[in-house]
XYZ file of C-alpha atoms in Angstrom:
516
model
C 118.644 82.776 65.419
C 120.822 82.070 68.466
C 121.794 78.313 69.308
C 122.683 76.771 72.759
C 125.896 75.627 73.480
C 126.073 72.004 74.406
C 128.156 71.586 77.634
C 128.275 67.865 78.244
C 126.799 64.550 77.474
C 127.327 61.984 80.112
C 127.588 57.998 79.761
C 123.453 57.746 80.085
C 123.005 59.989 77.223
C 121.803 62.804 79.528
C 122.960 66.111 77.478
C 123.288 69.398 79.016
C 122.755 72.947 77.076
C 123.484 76.364 78.704
C 123.375 79.680 77.122
C 124.132 83.193 79.138
C 123.529 86.311 78.353
C 122.358 90.058 79.125
C 119.239 91.898 78.207
C 119.261 95.759 78.025
C 116.417 98.570 77.478
C 116.986 97.850 73.546
C 115.576 94.539 74.104
C 112.238 95.577 75.336
C 109.280 94.626 73.443
C 111.278 92.203 71.436
C 111.228 88.329 70.746
C 114.411 86.444 71.358
C 114.672 82.940 69.873
C 117.350 79.949 71.113
C 117.129 76.697 69.290
C 118.783 73.159 70.756
C 119.044 69.752 69.237
C 117.129 67.068 70.840
C 118.424 63.776 69.987
C 116.380 60.608 69.328
C 115.454 58.600 72.678
C 115.001 61.678 74.710
C 111.977 61.074 76.930
C 111.961 64.221 78.839
C 113.374 67.959 78.795
C 114.438 69.739 81.962
C 114.698 73.552 82.148
C 116.047 76.143 84.430
C 116.450 80.016 84.210
C 118.132 82.490 86.272
C 117.708 86.151 85.980
C 119.800 88.938 87.959
C 118.532 91.545 89.127
C 114.953 90.549 89.082
C 113.639 94.107 90.395
C 114.925 97.684 90.313
C 115.548 98.202 93.879
C 116.586 101.895 93.931
C 113.554 103.708 95.333
C 114.135 107.064 93.649
C 114.420 105.116 90.074
C 110.883 103.386 91.034
C 109.175 106.863 91.860
C 110.609 108.154 88.374
C 109.062 105.304 86.203
C 106.001 105.099 88.195
C 105.494 109.020 87.779
C 105.963 108.471 84.042
C 103.309 105.789 83.668
C 100.798 107.694 85.952
C 101.228 110.864 83.583
C 100.048 108.791 80.665
C 97.275 107.177 82.875
C 95.547 110.592 83.713
C 96.281 112.324 80.294
C 92.821 113.055 79.320
C 91.921 114.743 82.813
C 92.081 118.752 83.140
C 95.250 120.415 84.601
C 93.709 120.966 87.879
C 92.443 117.620 88.305
C 95.490 116.186 87.048
C 97.455 117.558 90.282
C 94.867 116.046 92.624
C 94.531 112.840 91.034
C 98.737 112.408 90.883
C 99.295 113.156 94.421
C 96.731 110.430 95.513
C 97.823 107.914 92.835
C 101.719 108.356 93.273
C 101.838 107.031 96.747
C 98.901 104.575 95.938
C 100.751 102.746 92.960
C 104.117 103.466 94.773
C 103.115 101.207 97.963
C 101.532 98.565 95.443
C 103.992 97.766 92.669
C 107.385 98.810 93.946
C 109.827 97.336 93.523
C 109.123 97.200 89.671
C 110.367 94.257 88.188
C 112.113 93.065 84.921
C 109.263 91.284 83.202
C 109.744 88.125 80.522
C 108.096 84.996 79.456
C 109.579 81.874 78.305
C 107.932 79.985 75.424
C 108.464 76.399 73.954
C 107.993 75.116 70.439
C 108.627 71.341 69.636
C 110.546 70.193 66.597
C 107.469 70.582 64.363
C 107.106 73.972 65.433
C 103.976 73.237 67.912
C 103.595 75.926 70.643
C 103.675 74.056 73.913
C 102.895 76.864 76.265
C 104.819 79.099 78.495
C 106.499 79.834 81.937
C 105.180 82.797 83.345
C 106.978 85.447 84.819
C 106.178 84.009 88.094
C 108.589 80.841 87.205
C 112.143 82.527 86.688
C 113.694 81.645 90.139
C 117.125 80.267 90.741
C 117.399 76.857 91.300
C 113.993 76.082 90.080
C 113.293 73.486 86.968
C 110.626 73.073 84.999
C 109.813 69.690 82.831
C 108.195 68.518 79.826
C 107.273 64.950 79.015
C 104.629 62.863 77.244
C 102.477 62.460 80.641
C 103.493 65.619 82.477
C 104.674 69.117 82.444
C 104.898 71.831 84.677
C 102.378 74.613 85.120
C 101.868 76.382 81.742
C 103.350 73.705 79.525
C 101.176 71.105 77.700
C 102.450 67.626 77.989
C 103.672 66.181 74.497
C 105.895 63.376 73.286
C 109.540 64.382 72.989
C 110.119 64.064 69.188
C 113.920 64.590 68.051
C 114.752 67.426 65.800
C 115.325 71.226 66.397
C 113.576 72.769 69.281
C 112.845 76.385 70.297
C 112.846 78.617 73.497
C 111.351 81.955 73.019
C 111.985 84.880 75.403
C 109.261 87.664 75.199
C 111.210 90.661 76.728
C 107.950 92.686 78.027
C 110.078 95.186 80.265
C 113.731 95.835 81.417
C 113.725 98.376 84.185
C 117.264 97.941 85.314
C 120.462 99.100 83.176
C 121.230 95.434 82.535
C 119.705 92.206 83.288
C 121.813 88.961 83.028
C 120.129 85.590 82.486
C 121.275 81.960 82.302
C 119.245 78.993 80.722
C 120.171 75.436 81.345
C 118.227 72.502 79.526
C 118.910 68.879 80.471
C 117.433 66.080 77.807
C 116.704 62.969 79.614
C 116.575 59.434 78.436
C 114.068 58.811 81.439
C 111.320 60.528 82.910
C 111.045 61.854 86.315
C 109.297 60.001 88.846
C 106.445 62.338 90.021
C 103.040 62.025 91.672
C 100.048 61.197 89.115
C 98.180 64.448 88.437
C 94.852 64.529 90.358
C 91.835 65.902 88.841
C 89.461 67.269 91.515
C 85.906 66.436 91.878
C 83.797 69.308 93.162
C 80.088 68.413 94.438
C 77.607 71.438 94.741
C 74.226 71.567 95.633
C 71.718 70.748 92.835
C 69.445 73.245 91.187
C 65.872 73.186 92.961
C 62.781 71.861 90.809
C 61.585 75.548 90.805
C 64.597 77.147 89.294
C 64.844 74.358 86.689
C 61.342 75.169 85.553
C 61.992 78.845 85.482
C 65.173 78.320 83.516
C 63.409 76.137 81.010
C 60.544 78.440 80.459
C 62.455 81.813 80.321
C 66.129 81.522 80.508
C 67.759 82.624 83.796
C 70.537 85.437 85.082
C 73.536 83.840 86.048
C 76.353 85.688 88.139
C 79.905 85.154 86.657
C 83.659 86.584 86.649
C 85.218 86.399 83.065
C 88.805 87.185 83.814
C 90.317 84.629 86.280
C 94.070 83.557 86.421
C 95.035 80.133 88.483
C 98.671 78.931 89.351
C 99.027 77.866 85.683
C 100.001 81.458 84.906
C 100.389 84.199 87.637
C 97.684 83.136 89.927
C 98.050 82.090 93.321
C 95.325 79.397 93.326
C 94.575 75.889 92.011
C 91.563 75.372 89.862
C 89.644 73.864 92.821
C 90.482 76.555 95.385
C 89.119 78.901 92.909
C 86.077 77.015 92.497
C 85.398 77.322 96.183
C 86.358 80.783 96.297
C 84.044 81.484 93.425
C 81.102 79.631 95.434
C 82.053 81.804 98.107
C 81.422 84.667 96.305
C 78.058 83.911 94.909
C 79.182 83.165 91.500
C 77.438 80.539 88.857
C 80.569 80.357 86.589
C 83.760 81.882 85.779
C 85.995 81.875 82.800
C 89.581 80.438 83.345
C 91.905 83.088 81.293
C 95.459 82.102 82.167
C 98.256 84.207 80.236
C 98.599 82.553 76.821
C 98.435 78.941 78.262
C 95.717 76.205 78.250
C 97.546 73.517 80.633
C 94.757 74.219 83.122
C 92.012 72.820 81.193
C 93.323 69.392 82.104
C 92.568 70.435 86.018
C 89.019 71.292 85.187
C 87.134 68.788 87.071
C 85.131 66.493 84.768
C 82.359 65.537 87.130
C 81.642 68.765 89.195
C 78.548 70.768 88.294
C 80.250 74.126 88.709
C 80.776 75.854 85.298
C 83.954 76.999 84.000
C 84.316 78.366 80.507
C 87.734 77.638 78.948
C 89.625 81.057 77.973
C 93.008 82.554 77.619
C 94.277 85.925 78.166
C 96.091 86.831 74.790
C 98.965 88.724 76.553
C 100.828 90.946 74.139
C 103.306 93.585 74.204
C 100.611 95.950 73.251
C 97.535 95.065 74.879
C 95.586 92.242 76.583
C 92.712 90.501 75.387
C 90.392 87.599 76.429
C 89.341 84.720 74.165
C 86.063 82.978 75.747
C 85.330 79.576 74.676
C 88.429 78.665 72.321
C 89.315 75.211 71.569
C 93.071 75.657 71.421
C 95.842 78.019 72.309
C 95.695 81.411 70.255
C 99.237 82.498 69.368
C 99.830 86.233 69.060
C 103.411 85.954 67.331
C 104.634 84.223 64.453
C 108.085 83.478 62.913
C 109.459 86.073 65.314
C 107.078 88.764 64.578
C 103.932 90.055 66.308
C 100.532 89.310 64.177
C 98.076 91.603 63.120
C 95.530 92.039 65.808
C 92.456 91.907 63.577
C 93.967 88.462 62.247
C 94.273 87.208 65.851
C 90.549 88.182 66.404
C 89.508 86.231 63.202
C 91.353 83.180 64.759
C 89.317 83.534 68.022
C 86.112 83.725 65.737
C 87.132 80.735 63.714
C 87.049 78.754 66.904
C 83.663 79.970 67.649
C 84.981 81.930 70.631
C 84.454 85.549 71.708
C 86.861 88.258 71.629
C 86.869 90.856 74.420
C 89.671 93.748 75.062
C 90.808 93.587 78.571
C 91.406 96.475 80.648
C 91.918 98.956 77.825
C 93.056 101.916 79.932
C 95.065 99.844 82.707
C 98.031 102.012 83.662
C 100.873 100.787 81.284
C 104.688 100.576 81.109
C 106.585 99.981 83.089
C 104.162 99.367 86.118
C 102.179 96.956 83.999
C 104.173 96.043 80.944
C 101.676 95.721 77.802
C 98.682 96.312 80.147
C 97.228 99.142 78.158
C 95.358 98.744 74.834
C 97.742 100.221 72.198
C 96.656 98.430 68.856
C 95.873 101.422 66.826
C 95.083 99.033 63.596
C 92.105 97.467 65.797
C 89.146 97.009 63.684
C 86.308 97.440 66.485
C 83.841 95.960 64.231
C 85.135 92.396 64.977
C 85.316 93.253 68.637
C 82.405 91.226 70.770
C 83.027 92.784 74.304
C 85.241 95.240 76.293
C 85.881 95.311 79.586
C 84.530 98.812 80.615
C 84.501 98.190 84.573
C 87.647 97.056 86.216
C 88.010 96.365 89.874
C 85.637 98.390 92.527
C 84.560 101.587 91.080
C 86.377 103.833 93.485
C 89.613 102.295 92.530
C 89.482 101.724 89.313
C 87.238 104.848 88.255
C 90.071 106.839 86.255
C 90.320 104.119 83.859
C 86.691 103.166 83.929
C 85.722 106.533 82.828
C 88.111 106.270 79.745
C 86.661 102.902 79.107
C 82.865 103.981 79.216
C 83.911 107.059 77.086
C 85.634 104.909 74.287
C 82.408 102.473 74.494
C 80.289 105.451 73.874
C 82.128 106.458 70.999
C 81.888 103.022 69.458
C 78.285 102.700 70.403
C 77.637 105.877 68.414
C 79.255 104.328 65.349
C 76.580 101.617 65.338
C 79.049 99.160 66.679
C 77.297 96.456 68.913
C 80.097 95.748 71.813
C 78.864 93.947 74.726
C 80.157 95.937 78.068
C 81.533 93.312 80.894
C 83.200 93.650 83.948
C 86.798 92.521 85.227
C 87.923 91.443 88.601
C 91.076 90.167 87.013
C 91.145 87.529 89.801
C 94.497 86.352 90.896
C 94.269 85.310 94.393
C 90.770 84.193 96.036
C 92.063 85.468 99.699
C 92.256 89.169 98.529
C 90.060 91.570 99.898
C 90.084 94.877 97.829
C 88.423 98.314 99.370
C 84.945 98.598 97.705
C 82.310 96.584 95.976
C 83.362 94.036 93.420
C 81.070 94.037 90.059
C 80.148 90.667 88.828
C 78.904 90.203 85.163
C 75.309 88.827 84.846
C 74.216 86.749 81.926
C 70.852 85.895 80.625
C 71.119 82.383 79.383
C 68.970 79.637 78.414
C 71.186 77.275 80.270
C 73.918 77.231 82.417
C 76.556 75.944 80.088
C 79.501 77.317 78.134
C 77.343 77.592 74.922
C 74.466 79.049 76.900
C 76.669 81.872 78.633
C 78.515 82.450 75.530
C 75.429 83.139 73.345
C 73.981 85.360 76.059
C 77.395 87.339 75.888
C 77.277 87.324 72.028
C 74.035 88.693 72.241
C 74.729 91.304 74.684
C 71.995 89.984 77.261
C 74.157 91.454 80.212
C 73.969 93.870 83.275
C 76.897 94.438 85.554
C 76.406 95.000 89.162
C 78.316 95.213 92.369
C 74.903 94.569 94.411
C 71.397 95.472 92.956
C 69.960 93.609 90.567
C 68.716 95.508 87.400
C 66.474 94.527 84.815
C 66.180 96.647 81.857
C 63.852 95.878 79.016
C 61.636 97.643 76.059
C 58.389 97.050 74.444
C 57.622 98.101 70.889
C 54.932 97.374 68.659
C 53.743 94.411 71.066
C 57.315 92.751 71.200
C 59.522 92.832 74.399
C 63.359 93.304 74.185
C 66.128 93.016 76.741
C 69.311 94.651 77.053
C 71.585 93.928 74.397
C 68.617 93.521 71.638
C 68.265 95.635 68.614
C 64.787 97.201 67.680
C 64.118 97.444 64.022
C 62.063 100.791 63.780
C 60.127 100.632 60.807
C 57.668 103.049 61.692
C 57.772 105.934 64.293
C 56.341 104.775 67.173
C 57.182 105.125 71.001
C 59.631 102.612 72.495
C 58.370 101.787 76.271
C 61.025 101.099 78.493
C 60.768 99.217 81.801
C 63.544 99.111 84.562
C 63.417 96.643 87.589
C 65.600 97.062 90.570
C 66.200 94.842 93.607
C 68.218 94.575 96.447
C 69.046 98.694 96.312
C 70.911 99.308 99.923
C 71.896 102.937 99.383
C 69.795 106.138 98.112
C 70.665 106.161 94.346
C 70.049 107.705 91.217
C 68.766 105.882 87.973
C 70.035 107.436 84.669
C 69.291 106.619 81.197
C 71.917 107.222 78.870
C 70.744 107.839 74.878
C 73.478 108.081 72.378
C 76.243 108.994 74.900
C 74.282 112.015 76.445
C 71.836 111.630 79.853
C 68.224 111.436 78.703
C 66.592 110.441 81.900
C 67.288 110.901 85.403
C 65.559 110.192 88.778
C 66.010 109.166 92.485
C 65.702 105.909 93.815
C 64.769 104.845 97.735
C 66.756 102.314 99.300
C 65.471 99.096 100.701
C 62.827 98.085 98.197
C 62.050 96.822 94.959
C 61.423 99.384 92.407
C 59.945 99.659 89.169
C 60.413 102.782 86.772
C 58.498 103.081 83.334
C 59.277 105.785 80.534
C 58.764 105.943 76.843
C 60.576 107.861 74.056
C 59.919 108.244 70.240
C 63.516 108.351 68.503
C 63.845 110.435 65.816
C 66.698 108.182 64.433
C 68.601 105.273 65.264
C 69.398 105.490 68.810
C 70.706 103.576 71.664
C 69.681 103.305 75.533
C 71.612 102.213 78.388
C 70.510 102.007 82.041
C 72.948 102.953 84.800
C 72.526 103.432 88.668
C 74.904 105.590 90.641
C 74.926 106.070 94.703
C 73.161 109.590 95.625
C 76.133 110.811 97.856
C 79.301 109.908 96.125
C 78.207 109.158 92.504
C 79.674 105.505 92.636
C 78.478 103.464 89.829
C 76.534 100.329 91.278
C 75.315 98.859 88.205
C 74.689 99.069 84.523
C 72.885 97.131 81.860
C 73.742 96.969 78.356
C 72.346 98.977 75.496
C 69.005 98.520 73.781
C 69.317 99.926 70.382
């Protein structure tokens, strides 16, 4: 383990440490640790980090790296399709991600080995200081009493795209705390639930619209918690999950007296894939003693907290365009996975990766696994306006509470939609089942399905997928509520998923999780 070099110590006891070095491509996907000694009487730690260069400026080298990532992105398509997709995607991605950046995160551990959070890739800018004391901390870090002993700075190098990348870290240990404004917790007031709606919720539960993947300014998001709440209300959401990258510092900024539901979560952001942990009580650290933990051990820790584990954007474009974003944990025990993001972004923009996500989902369902399919906006900026229709995840829950929403997700009582409302149910031996439910087939008797569709604004087609294959297909008219009834007598254990596509361009509008 590398150590900081003490540069100076002034008369007031202020200690200055500095460490300089260079990262190269051999450092990619490695954890680098640096230790420094904190003397007794230290009240505050200040930290700065400079990185040069931050980005790869050469346009041609950028193009070559983007080409490599795109070839992997479309690897499952036919050769004819690859040619068309490659040309369309190349310009789109070049304009979006150029210039590609060197990507790293900086984490802190105190003298007792406690993980205190991290400064995300948005932090390292010349001249900017982060601070940590008992009462306050920079975004991404958790306030902590400064205990004497050996502290550690960890740098996780996700991607180096330049030949060399020079860094300089400085730490100042202070005997006085900085004078900063007190942290202000917001107070959000929204209209109360109507008595009619309260009665409906009490009697049969209610469908709530939410976004399960949201980032604030505590990681790489653009907005404060309060700004996200206002944006979510404008989008017609009932709740969202706060899933900042590997940090929980945003929890302290969730309004205590508001009536808008925020589910506490994190995005576990590893070198080989990202995952959501929803309903966590404390941070889930994906590394231990300088090594990346086994992903199944991580999932078990999530479950030990009573939380749910979801694979995030499993087929997102990967390194170095989005370092670590594609799921590459070959040892994943999918029996432990609760949910998976199968619909990311608008269907048109994300259809390449969404197609592959649905294909994996079907494979896992055919193996008898019950994994809930969810959507992901991966929301970083409430002002962004994306082309196409953005999906929402609708959850049937007994209450608009964290426990209620998590239980609805756990049971698979979920449909995803960018517009229409889709209610998929079944009846067997006089018992009603909804999406996510499992029917115990004791005797061979027909299963009667009912699909109700509301708010359909385009001519569309309803499809029922049985065991991964199209089982039923019918045209739907626009502009009116509709109900479709059908039955089936399965010869073996089967699963059925309901999907609606636009008639003209085959854009997915909504799907309901399987009844099995």
